[in-house]
Each structure stands twice: as structure tokens, then as C-alpha cells.
Amino acid sequence: MAEIVERQALVKQSMKRLAEQAKSIEKDIARDISFIEEKTELLPNLTLAKKGVEQQIAERMNRVDNLRVSLQMIALMQELLTQEQVRLNGKQKAS
């Protein structure tokens, strides 16, 4: 019984940590998208620095893609933890 309660606490803590990570990633994505939009608007007016800005935009776009994959992984982990919570609750009730 104590093991189930301990495991439930670990699952709850993990869910909280994942939610915090997801929130941080979402902020990073928003910041990067804002950067991309701002720099994309400037591109037509640039001449000398155009290649550098294009590279920065490409890097940020790649980063946004990677962050979105991280969010998908977090969502999957949250789903697995939710299933574990349900399983543990069922075990606790059966005890």
C-alpha cells in the first residue's frame, strides 16, 4: 500500500514537471516565431546582411520544429503517466 502511495506521488510530481517543461517550450516557440516573423518582414529591405538573416530564420524554424517534437513527446509521456495514475488508483481501491 505504501508503495502505491509513493508511486502515485512520483507520478504526480512527474506530471507537474512535464507541465512546467511544456509551458517553457511553448514560450520558446512563441518567442522564436515572433523572431522569424520580424526578420522575415525585414528581408526585402536588406542587402548585405540578407544571407545572415536568412540563416538565422532557418535556424529558428528548425528549432521551432524540434521544440514542437519535444511538446509531442511530453504529451505522450503525460498520457502514459495518466494511465499509470488510473492503474495505481485501481490497485489502491482493490487493496
PDB file of N, CA and C in Angstrom:
ATOM      1  N   MET A   1       0.825  -1.197   0.000  1.00  0.00           N
ATOM      2  CA  MET A   1       0.000   0.000   0.000  1.00  0.00           C
ATOM      3  C   MET A   1       0.867   1.257   0.000  1.00  0.00           C
ATOM      4  N   ALA A   2       1.918   1.251   0.844  1.00  0.00           N
ATOM      5  CA  ALA A   2       2.810   2.412   0.921  1.00  0.00           C
ATOM      6  C   ALA A   2       3.522   2.610  -0.415  1.00  0.00           C
ATOM      7  N   GLU A   3       3.827   1.505  -1.069  1.00  0.00           N
ATOM      8  CA  GLU A   3       4.495   1.582  -2.370  1.00  0.00           C
ATOM      9  C   GLU A   3       3.591   2.262  -3.399  1.00  0.00           C
ATOM     10  N   ILE A   4       2.313   1.962  -3.363  1.00  0.00           N
ATOM     11  CA  ILE A   4       1.362   2.574  -4.304  1.00  0.00           C
ATOM     12  C   ILE A   4       1.268   4.076  -4.064  1.00  0.00           C
ATOM     13  N   VAL A   5       1.182   4.460  -2.791  1.00  0.00           N
ATOM     14  CA  VAL A   5       1.099   5.882  -2.457  1.00  0.00           C
ATOM     15  C   VAL A   5       2.368   6.614  -2.889  1.00  0.00           C
ATOM     16  N   GLU A   6       3.507   5.983  -2.655  1.00  0.00           N
ATOM     17  CA  GLU A   6       4.786   6.578  -3.064  1.00  0.00           C
ATOM     18  C   GLU A   6       4.850   6.723  -4.582  1.00  0.00           C
ATOM     19  N   ARG A   7       4.411   5.710  -5.269  1.00  0.00           N
ATOM     20  CA  ARG A   7       4.417   5.744  -6.742  1.00  0.00           C
ATOM     21  C   ARG A   7       3.450   6.814  -7.269  1.00  0.00           C
ATOM     22  N   GLN A   8       2.305   6.960  -6.614  1.00  0.00           N
ATOM     23  CA  GLN A   8       1.347   7.998  -7.010  1.00  0.00           C
ATOM     24  C   GLN A   8       1.966   9.387  -6.850  1.00  0.00           C
ATOM     25  N   ALA A   9       2.718   9.576  -5.760  1.00  0.00           N
ATOM     26  CA  ALA A   9       3.374  10.863  -5.530  1.00  0.00           C
ATOM     27  C   ALA A   9       4.417  11.141  -6.612  1.00  0.00           C
ATOM     28  N   LEU A  10       5.155  10.107  -7.008  1.00  0.00           N
ATOM     29  CA  LEU A  10       6.155  10.268  -8.071  1.00  0.00           C
ATOM     30  C   LEU A  10       5.497  10.608  -9.406  1.00  0.00           C
ATOM     31  N   VAL A  11       4.387   9.943  -9.699  1.00  0.00           N
ATOM     32  CA  VAL A  11       3.663  10.214 -10.946  1.00  0.00           C
ATOM     33  C   VAL A  11       3.151  11.647 -10.948  1.00  0.00           C
ATOM     34  N   LYS A  12       2.591  12.069  -9.821  1.00  0.00           N
ATOM     35  CA  LYS A  12       2.070  13.439  -9.704  1.00  0.00           C
ATOM     36  C   LYS A  12       3.187  14.466  -9.887  1.00  0.00           C
ATOM     37  N   GLN A  13       4.323  14.204  -9.257  1.00  0.00           N
ATOM     38  CA  GLN A  13       5.475  15.108  -9.383  1.00  0.00           C
ATOM     39  C   GLN A  13       5.969  15.159 -10.830  1.00  0.00           C
ATOM     40  N   SER A  14       6.013  14.018 -11.483  1.00  0.00           N
ATOM     41  CA  SER A  14       6.448  13.963 -12.881  1.00  0.00           C
ATOM     42  C   SER A  14       5.490  14.731 -13.782  1.00  0.00           C
ATOM     43  N   MET A  15       4.207  14.595 -13.528  1.00  0.00           N
ATOM     44  CA  MET A  15       3.208  15.324 -14.323  1.00  0.00           C
ATOM     45  C   MET A  15       3.403  16.832 -14.166  1.00  0.00           C
ATOM     46  N   LYS A  16       3.671  17.260 -12.949  1.00  0.00           N
ATOM     47  CA  LYS A  16       3.880  18.686 -12.694  1.00  0.00           C
ATOM     48  C   LYS A  16       5.119  19.178 -13.432  1.00  0.00           C
ATOM     49  N   ARG A  17       6.186  18.421 -13.367  1.00  0.00           N
ATOM     50  CA  ARG A  17       7.426  18.796 -14.055  1.00  0.00           C
ATOM     51  C   ARG A  17       7.226  18.865 -15.566  1.00  0.00           C
ATOM     52  N   LEU A  18       6.521  17.893 -16.116  1.00  0.00           N
ATOM     53  CA  LEU A  18       6.257  17.885 -17.555  1.00  0.00           C
ATOM     54  C   LEU A  18       5.420  19.090 -17.970  1.00  0.00           C
ATOM     55  N   ALA A  19       4.438  19.448 -17.153  1.00  0.00           N
ATOM     56  CA  ALA A  19       3.603  20.615 -17.462  1.00  0.00           C
ATOM     57  C   ALA A  19       4.451  21.888 -17.465  1.00  0.00           C
ATOM     58  N   GLU A  20       5.383  21.995 -16.519  1.00  0.00           N
ATOM     59  CA  GLU A  20       6.268  23.159 -16.474  1.00  0.00           C
ATOM     60  C   GLU A  20       7.179  23.206 -17.706  1.00  0.00           C
ATOM     61  N   GLN A  21       7.702  22.048 -18.095  1.00  0.00           N
ATOM     62  CA  GLN A  21       8.546  21.990 -19.293  1.00  0.00           C
ATOM     63  C   GLN A  21       7.749  22.381 -20.538  1.00  0.00           C
ATOM     64  N   ALA A  22       6.545  21.882 -20.643  1.00  0.00           N
ATOM     65  CA  ALA A  22       5.698  22.193 -21.801  1.00  0.00           C
ATOM     66  C   ALA A  22       5.434  23.690 -21.872  1.00  0.00           C
ATOM     67  N   LYS A  23       5.153  24.298 -20.729  1.00  0.00           N
ATOM     68  CA  LYS A  23       4.889  25.737 -20.694  1.00  0.00           C
ATOM     69  C   LYS A  23       6.125  26.519 -21.140  1.00  0.00           C
ATOM     70  N   SER A  24       7.279  26.105 -20.683  1.00  0.00           N
ATOM     71  CA  SER A  24       8.529  26.761 -21.069  1.00  0.00           C
ATOM     72  C   SER A  24       8.795  26.614 -22.566  1.00  0.00           C
ATOM     73  N   ILE A  25       8.551  25.437 -23.095  1.00  0.00           N
ATOM     74  CA  ILE A  25       8.744  25.180 -24.520  1.00  0.00           C
ATOM     75  C   ILE A  25       7.782  26.018 -25.346  1.00  0.00           C
ATOM     76  N   GLU A  26       6.543  26.124 -24.887  1.00  0.00           N
ATOM     77  CA  GLU A  26       5.560  26.936 -25.609  1.00  0.00           C
ATOM     78  C   GLU A  26       5.998  28.401 -25.656  1.00  0.00           C
ATOM     79  N   LYS A  27       6.583  28.905 -24.568  1.00  0.00           N
ATOM     80  CA  LYS A  27       7.102  30.279 -24.554  1.00  0.00           C
ATOM     81  C   LYS A  27       8.255  30.430 -25.543  1.00  0.00           C
ATOM     82  N   ASP A  28       9.145  29.431 -25.579  1.00  0.00           N
ATOM     83  CA  ASP A  28      10.267  29.467 -26.525  1.00  0.00           C
ATOM     84  C   ASP A  28       9.767  29.474 -27.964  1.00  0.00           C
ATOM     85  N   ILE A  29       8.770  28.656 -28.239  1.00  0.00           N
ATOM     86  CA  ILE A  29       8.202  28.605 -29.590  1.00  0.00           C
ATOM     87  C   ILE A  29       7.614  29.960 -29.964  1.00  0.00           C
ATOM     88  N   ALA A  30       6.857  30.553 -29.068  1.00  0.00           N
ATOM     89  CA  ALA A  30       6.244  31.864 -29.343  1.00  0.00           C
ATOM     90  C   ALA A  30       7.321  32.919 -29.598  1.00  0.00           C
ATOM     91  N   ARG A  31       8.381  32.896 -28.801  1.00  0.00           N
ATOM     92  CA  ARG A  31       9.468  33.858 -28.970  1.00  0.00           C
ATOM     93  C   ARG A  31      10.165  33.655 -30.324  1.00  0.00           C
ATOM     94  N   ASP A  32      10.411  32.400 -30.682  1.00  0.00           N
ATOM     95  CA  ASP A  32      11.074  32.115 -31.953  1.00  0.00           C
ATOM     96  C   ASP A  32      10.200  32.486 -33.142  1.00  0.00           C
ATOM     97  N   ILE A  33       8.912  32.222 -33.051  1.00  0.00           N
ATOM     98  CA  ILE A  33       8.001  32.574 -34.138  1.00  0.00           C
ATOM     99  C   ILE A  33       7.952  34.085 -34.304  1.00  0.00           C
ATOM    100  N   SER A  34       7.946  34.804 -33.207  1.00  0.00           N
ATOM    101  CA  SER A  34       7.966  36.267 -33.265  1.00  0.00           C
ATOM    102  C   SER A  34       9.240  36.757 -33.951  1.00  0.00           C
ATOM    103  N   PHE A  35      10.366  36.156 -33.598  1.00  0.00           N
ATOM    104  CA  PHE A  35      11.650  36.499 -34.221  1.00  0.00           C
ATOM    105  C   PHE A  35      11.594  36.235 -35.728  1.00  0.00           C
ATOM    106  N   ILE A  36      11.090  35.067 -36.101  1.00  0.00           N
ATOM    107  CA  ILE A  36      11.004  34.685 -37.516  1.00  0.00           C
ATOM    108  C   ILE A  36      10.139  35.678 -38.288  1.00  0.00           C
ATOM    109  N   GLU A  37       8.987  36.012 -37.729  1.00  0.00           N
ATOM    110  CA  GLU A  37       8.090  36.957 -38.398  1.00  0.00           C
ATOM    111  C   GLU A  37       8.736  38.329 -38.556  1.00  0.00           C
ATOM    112  N   GLU A  38       9.382  38.789 -37.488  1.00  0.00           N
ATOM    113  CA  GLU A  38      10.026  40.110 -37.517  1.00  0.00           C
ATOM    114  C   GLU A  38      11.135  40.156 -38.566  1.00  0.00           C
ATOM    115  N   LYS A  39      11.983  39.140 -38.574  1.00  0.00           N
ATOM    116  CA  LYS A  39      13.108  39.121 -39.523  1.00  0.00           C
ATOM    117  C   LYS A  39      12.630  38.904 -40.954  1.00  0.00           C
ATOM    118  N   THR A  40      11.579  38.118 -41.135  1.00  0.00           N
ATOM    119  CA  THR A  40      11.053  37.871 -42.469  1.00  0.00           C
ATOM    120  C   THR A  40      10.531  39.172 -43.080  1.00  0.00           C
ATOM    121  N   GLU A  41       9.917  39.997 -42.246  1.00  0.00           N
ATOM    122  CA  GLU A  41       9.426  41.291 -42.728  1.00  0.00           C
ATOM    123  C   GLU A  41      10.570  42.206 -43.164  1.00  0.00           C
ATOM    124  N   LEU A  42      11.731  42.058 -42.533  1.00  0.00           N
ATOM    125  CA  LEU A  42      12.882  42.908 -42.856  1.00  0.00           C
ATOM    126  C   LEU A  42      13.632  42.465 -44.112  1.00  0.00           C
ATOM    127  N   LEU A  43      13.500  41.207 -44.479  1.00  0.00           N
ATOM    128  CA  LEU A  43      14.283  40.645 -45.585  1.00  0.00           C
ATOM    129  C   LEU A  43      14.264  41.473 -46.873  1.00  0.00           C
ATOM    130  N   PRO A  44      13.113  41.931 -47.342  1.00  0.00           N
ATOM    131  CA  PRO A  44      13.116  42.668 -48.612  1.00  0.00           C
ATOM    132  C   PRO A  44      13.976  43.937 -48.578  1.00  0.00           C
ATOM    133  N   ASN A  45      14.184  44.512 -47.399  1.00  0.00           N
ATOM    134  CA  ASN A  45      14.941  45.754 -47.288  1.00  0.00           C
ATOM    135  C   ASN A  45      16.434  45.540 -47.052  1.00  0.00           C
ATOM    136  N   LEU A  46      16.844  44.298 -46.849  1.00  0.00           N
ATOM    137  CA  LEU A  46      18.249  44.014 -46.561  1.00  0.00           C
ATOM    138  C   LEU A  46      19.006  43.700 -47.840  1.00  0.00           C
ATOM    139  N   THR A  47      20.283  44.031 -47.825  1.00  0.00           N
ATOM    140  CA  THR A  47      21.135  43.664 -48.954  1.00  0.00           C
ATOM    141  C   THR A  47      22.350  42.898 -48.454  1.00  0.00           C
ATOM    142  N   LEU A  48      23.225  43.560 -47.707  1.00  0.00           N
ATOM    143  CA  LEU A  48      24.462  42.934 -47.250  1.00  0.00           C
ATOM    144  C   LEU A  48      24.235  41.828 -46.225  1.00  0.00           C
ATOM    145  N   ALA A  49      23.354  42.048 -45.302  1.00  0.00           N
ATOM    146  CA  ALA A  49      23.150  41.097 -44.210  1.00  0.00           C
ATOM    147  C   ALA A  49      22.075  40.051 -44.508  1.00  0.00           C
ATOM    148  N   LYS A  50      21.577  40.045 -45.727  1.00  0.00           N
ATOM    149  CA  LYS A  50      20.444  39.183 -46.067  1.00  0.00           C
ATOM    150  C   LYS A  50      20.745  37.702 -45.813  1.00  0.00           C
ATOM    151  N   LYS A  51      21.905  37.230 -46.234  1.00  0.00           N
ATOM    152  CA  LYS A  51      22.252  35.810 -46.062  1.00  0.00           C
ATOM    153  C   LYS A  51      22.292  35.434 -44.586  1.00  0.00           C
ATOM    154  N   GLY A  52      22.870  36.293 -43.772  1.00  0.00           N
ATOM    155  CA  GLY A  52      22.950  36.021 -42.337  1.00  0.00           C
ATOM    156  C   GLY A  52      21.583  35.947 -41.698  1.00  0.00           C
ATOM    157  N   VAL A  53      20.721  36.854 -42.081  1.00  0.00           N
ATOM    158  CA  VAL A  53      19.362  36.866 -41.536  1.00  0.00           C
ATOM    159  C   VAL A  53      18.594  35.636 -42.023  1.00  0.00           C
ATOM    160  N   GLU A  54      18.776  35.278 -43.281  1.00  0.00           N
ATOM    161  CA  GLU A  54      18.115  34.079 -43.801  1.00  0.00           C
ATOM    162  C   GLU A  54      18.560  32.841 -43.032  1.00  0.00           C
ATOM    163  N   GLN A  55      19.850  32.796 -42.700  1.00  0.00           N
ATOM    164  CA  GLN A  55      20.375  31.658 -41.929  1.00  0.00           C
ATOM    165  C   GLN A  55      19.776  31.645 -40.515  1.00  0.00           C
ATOM    166  N   GLN A  56      19.677  32.815 -39.902  1.00  0.00           N
ATOM    167  CA  GLN A  56      19.075  32.898 -38.565  1.00  0.00           C
ATOM    168  C   GLN A  56      17.618  32.433 -38.596  1.00  0.00           C
ATOM    169  N   ILE A  57      16.904  32.848 -39.620  1.00  0.00           N
ATOM    170  CA  ILE A  57      15.497  32.438 -39.758  1.00  0.00           C
ATOM    171  C   ILE A  57      15.406  30.922 -39.907  1.00  0.00           C
ATOM    172  N   ALA A  58      16.259  30.362 -40.747  1.00  0.00           N
ATOM    173  CA  ALA A  58      16.251  28.914 -40.963  1.00  0.00           C
ATOM    174  C   ALA A  58      16.574  28.163 -39.667  1.00  0.00           C
ATOM    175  N   GLU A  59      17.542  28.675 -38.905  1.00  0.00           N
ATOM    176  CA  GLU A  59      17.901  28.040 -37.642  1.00  0.00           C
ATOM    177  C   GLU A  59      16.738  28.093 -36.649  1.00  0.00           C
ATOM    178  N   ARG A  60      16.072  29.230 -36.586  1.00  0.00           N
ATOM    179  CA  ARG A  60      14.930  29.362 -35.667  1.00  0.00           C
ATOM    180  C   ARG A  60      13.777  28.461 -36.105  1.00  0.00           C
ATOM    181  N   MET A  61      13.563  28.352 -37.401  1.00  0.00           N
ATOM    182  CA  MET A  61      12.486  27.483 -37.892  1.00  0.00           C
ATOM    183  C   MET A  61      12.779  26.024 -37.522  1.00  0.00           C
ATOM    184  N   ASN A  62      14.031  25.633 -37.656  1.00  0.00           N
ATOM    185  CA  ASN A  62      14.443  24.286 -37.283  1.00  0.00           C
ATOM    186  C   ASN A  62      14.249  24.070 -35.783  1.00  0.00           C
ATOM    187  N   ARG A  63      14.607  25.076 -35.008  1.00  0.00           N
ATOM    188  CA  ARG A  63      14.443  24.994 -33.548  1.00  0.00           C
ATOM    189  C   ARG A  63      12.959  24.854 -33.180  1.00  0.00           C
ATOM    190  N   VAL A  64      12.100  25.633 -33.835  1.00  0.00           N
ATOM    191  CA  VAL A  64      10.658  25.542 -33.572  1.00  0.00           C
ATOM    192  C   VAL A  64      10.161  24.129 -33.892  1.00  0.00           C
ATOM    193  N   ASP A  65      10.610  23.572 -35.000  1.00  0.00           N
ATOM    194  CA  ASP A  65      10.211  22.202 -35.351  1.00  0.00           C
ATOM    195  C   ASP A  65      10.640  21.220 -34.257  1.00  0.00           C
ATOM    196  N   ASN A  66      11.878  21.366 -33.786  1.00  0.00           N
ATOM    197  CA  ASN A  66      12.386  20.477 -32.739  1.00  0.00           C
ATOM    198  C   ASN A  66      11.614  20.656 -31.430  1.00  0.00           C
ATOM    199  N   LEU A  67      11.290  21.896 -31.102  1.00  0.00           N
ATOM    200  CA  LEU A  67      10.529  22.151 -29.883  1.00  0.00           C
ATOM    201  C   LEU A  67       9.125  21.560 -29.973  1.00  0.00           C
ATOM    202  N   ARG A  68       8.539  21.611 -31.147  1.00  0.00           N
ATOM    203  CA  ARG A  68       7.204  21.015 -31.334  1.00  0.00           C
ATOM    204  C   ARG A  68       7.262  19.500 -31.146  1.00  0.00           C
ATOM    205  N   VAL A  69       8.335  18.883 -31.607  1.00  0.00           N
ATOM    206  CA  VAL A  69       8.518  17.440 -31.396  1.00  0.00           C
ATOM    207  C   VAL A  69       8.652  17.162 -29.893  1.00  0.00           C
ATOM    208  N   SER A  70       9.389  18.023 -29.205  1.00  0.00           N
ATOM    209  CA  SER A  70       9.528  17.859 -27.752  1.00  0.00           C
ATOM    210  C   SER A  70       8.165  17.960 -27.062  1.00  0.00           C
ATOM    211  N   LEU A  71       7.336  18.889 -27.511  1.00  0.00           N
ATOM    212  CA  LEU A  71       5.995  19.019 -26.940  1.00  0.00           C
ATOM    213  C   LEU A  71       5.169  17.756 -27.181  1.00  0.00           C
ATOM    214  N   GLN A  72       5.310  17.177 -28.361  1.00  0.00           N
ATOM    215  CA  GLN A  72       4.584  15.941 -28.663  1.00  0.00           C
ATOM    216  C   GLN A  72       5.048  14.813 -27.745  1.00  0.00           C
ATOM    217  N   MET A  73       6.346  14.754 -27.488  1.00  0.00           N
ATOM    218  CA  MET A  73       6.878  13.728 -26.594  1.00  0.00           C
ATOM    219  C   MET A  73       6.372  13.939 -25.170  1.00  0.00           C
ATOM    220  N   ILE A  74       6.312  15.189 -24.736  1.00  0.00           N
ATOM    221  CA  ILE A  74       5.794  15.494 -23.403  1.00  0.00           C
ATOM    222  C   ILE A  74       4.334  15.077 -23.302  1.00  0.00           C
ATOM    223  N   ALA A  75       3.558  15.368 -24.328  1.00  0.00           N
ATOM    224  CA  ALA A  75       2.145  14.977 -24.324  1.00  0.00           C
ATOM    225  C   ALA A  75       2.004  13.462 -24.223  1.00  0.00           C
ATOM    226  N   LEU A  76       2.848  12.741 -24.926  1.00  0.00           N
ATOM    227  CA  LEU A  76       2.816  11.279 -24.863  1.00  0.00           C
ATOM    228  C   LEU A  76       3.183  10.797 -23.461  1.00  0.00           C
ATOM    229  N   MET A  77       4.218  11.382 -22.874  1.00  0.00           N
ATOM    230  CA  MET A  77       4.623  10.999 -21.525  1.00  0.00           C
ATOM    231  C   MET A  77       3.522  11.319 -20.515  1.00  0.00           C
ATOM    232  N   GLN A  78       2.850  12.454 -20.705  1.00  0.00           N
ATOM    233  CA  GLN A  78       1.745  12.800 -19.818  1.00  0.00           C
ATOM    234  C   GLN A  78       0.618  11.776 -19.926  1.00  0.00           C
ATOM    235  N   GLU A  79       0.338  11.333 -21.128  1.00  0.00           N
ATOM    236  CA  GLU A  79      -0.700  10.323 -21.333  1.00  0.00           C
ATOM    237  C   GLU A  79      -0.323   9.017 -20.638  1.00  0.00           C
ATOM    238  N   LEU A  80       0.937   8.626 -20.766  1.00  0.00           N
ATOM    239  CA  LEU A  80       1.386   7.395 -20.098  1.00  0.00           C
ATOM    240  C   LEU A  80       1.304   7.527 -18.575  1.00  0.00           C
ATOM    241  N   LEU A  81       1.668   8.695 -18.069  1.00  0.00           N
ATOM    242  CA  LEU A  81       1.584   8.918 -16.624  1.00  0.00           C
ATOM    243  C   LEU A  81       0.126   8.929 -16.145  1.00  0.00           C
ATOM    244  N   THR A  82      -0.758   9.476 -16.964  1.00  0.00           N
ATOM    245  CA  THR A  82      -2.182   9.464 -16.621  1.00  0.00           C
ATOM    246  C   THR A  82      -2.685   8.029 -16.543  1.00  0.00           C
ATOM    247  N   GLN A  83      -2.278   7.205 -17.493  1.00  0.00           N
ATOM    248  CA  GLN A  83      -2.666   5.788 -17.476  1.00  0.00           C
ATOM    249  C   GLN A  83      -2.120   5.097 -16.231  1.00  0.00           C
ATOM    250  N   GLU A  84      -0.900   5.458 -15.849  1.00  0.00           N
ATOM    251  CA  GLU A  84      -0.298   4.878 -14.644  1.00  0.00           C
ATOM    252  C   GLU A  84      -1.065   5.314 -13.399  1.00  0.00           C
ATOM    253  N   GLN A  85      -1.497   6.575 -13.368  1.00  0.00           N
ATOM    254  CA  GLN A  85      -2.302   7.052 -12.241  1.00  0.00           C
ATOM    255  C   GLN A  85      -3.589   6.246 -12.114  1.00  0.00           C
ATOM    256  N   VAL A  86      -4.256   6.021 -13.236  1.00  0.00           N
ATOM    257  CA  VAL A  86      -5.500   5.252 -13.237  1.00  0.00           C
ATOM    258  C   VAL A  86      -5.229   3.831 -12.731  1.00  0.00           C
ATOM    259  N   ARG A  87      -4.151   3.247 -13.196  1.00  0.00           N
ATOM    260  CA  ARG A  87      -3.794   1.885 -12.785  1.00  0.00           C
ATOM    261  C   ARG A  87      -3.516   1.833 -11.280  1.00  0.00           C
ATOM    262  N   LEU A  88      -2.758   2.805 -10.791  1.00  0.00           N
ATOM    263  CA  LEU A  88      -2.426   2.837  -9.367  1.00  0.00           C
ATOM    264  C   LEU A  88      -3.664   3.077  -8.510  1.00  0.00           C
ATOM    265  N   ASN A  89      -4.549   3.945  -8.976  1.00  0.00           N
ATOM    266  CA  ASN A  89      -5.791   4.198  -8.241  1.00  0.00           C
ATOM    267  C   ASN A  89      -6.646   2.927  -8.161  1.00  0.00           C
ATOM    268  N   GLY A  90      -6.660   2.171  -9.243  1.00  0.00           N
ATOM    269  CA  GLY A  90      -7.393   0.911  -9.258  1.00  0.00           C
ATOM    270  C   GLY A  90      -6.796  -0.095  -8.275  1.00  0.00           C
ATOM    271  N   LYS A  91      -5.467  -0.150  -8.226  1.00  0.00           N
ATOM    272  CA  LYS A  91      -4.789  -1.044  -7.292  1.00  0.00           C
ATOM    273  C   LYS A  91      -5.068  -0.626  -5.853  1.00  0.00           C
ATOM    274  N   GLN A  92      -5.065   0.692  -5.619  1.00  0.00           N
ATOM    275  CA  GLN A  92      -5.281   1.197  -4.270  1.00  0.00           C
ATOM    276  C   GLN A  92      -6.695   0.848  -3.792  1.00  0.00           C
ATOM    277  N   LYS A  93      -7.667   0.985  -4.671  1.00  0.00           N
ATOM    278  CA  LYS A  93      -9.047   0.669  -4.309  1.00  0.00           C
ATOM    279  C   LYS A  93      -9.233  -0.827  -4.071  1.00  0.00           C
ATOM    280  N   ALA A  94      -8.484  -1.628  -4.819  1.00  0.00           N
ATOM    281  CA  ALA A  94      -8.595  -3.078  -4.686  1.00  0.00           C
ATOM    282  C   ALA A  94      -7.951  -3.572  -3.392  1.00  0.00           C
ATOM    283  N   SER A  95      -7.045  -2.796  -2.825  1.00  0.00           N
ATOM    284  CA  SER A  95      -6.352  -3.210  -1.595  1.00  0.00           C
ATOM    285  C   SER A  95      -7.200  -3.101  -0.371  1.00  0.00           C
TER     286      SER A  95
END
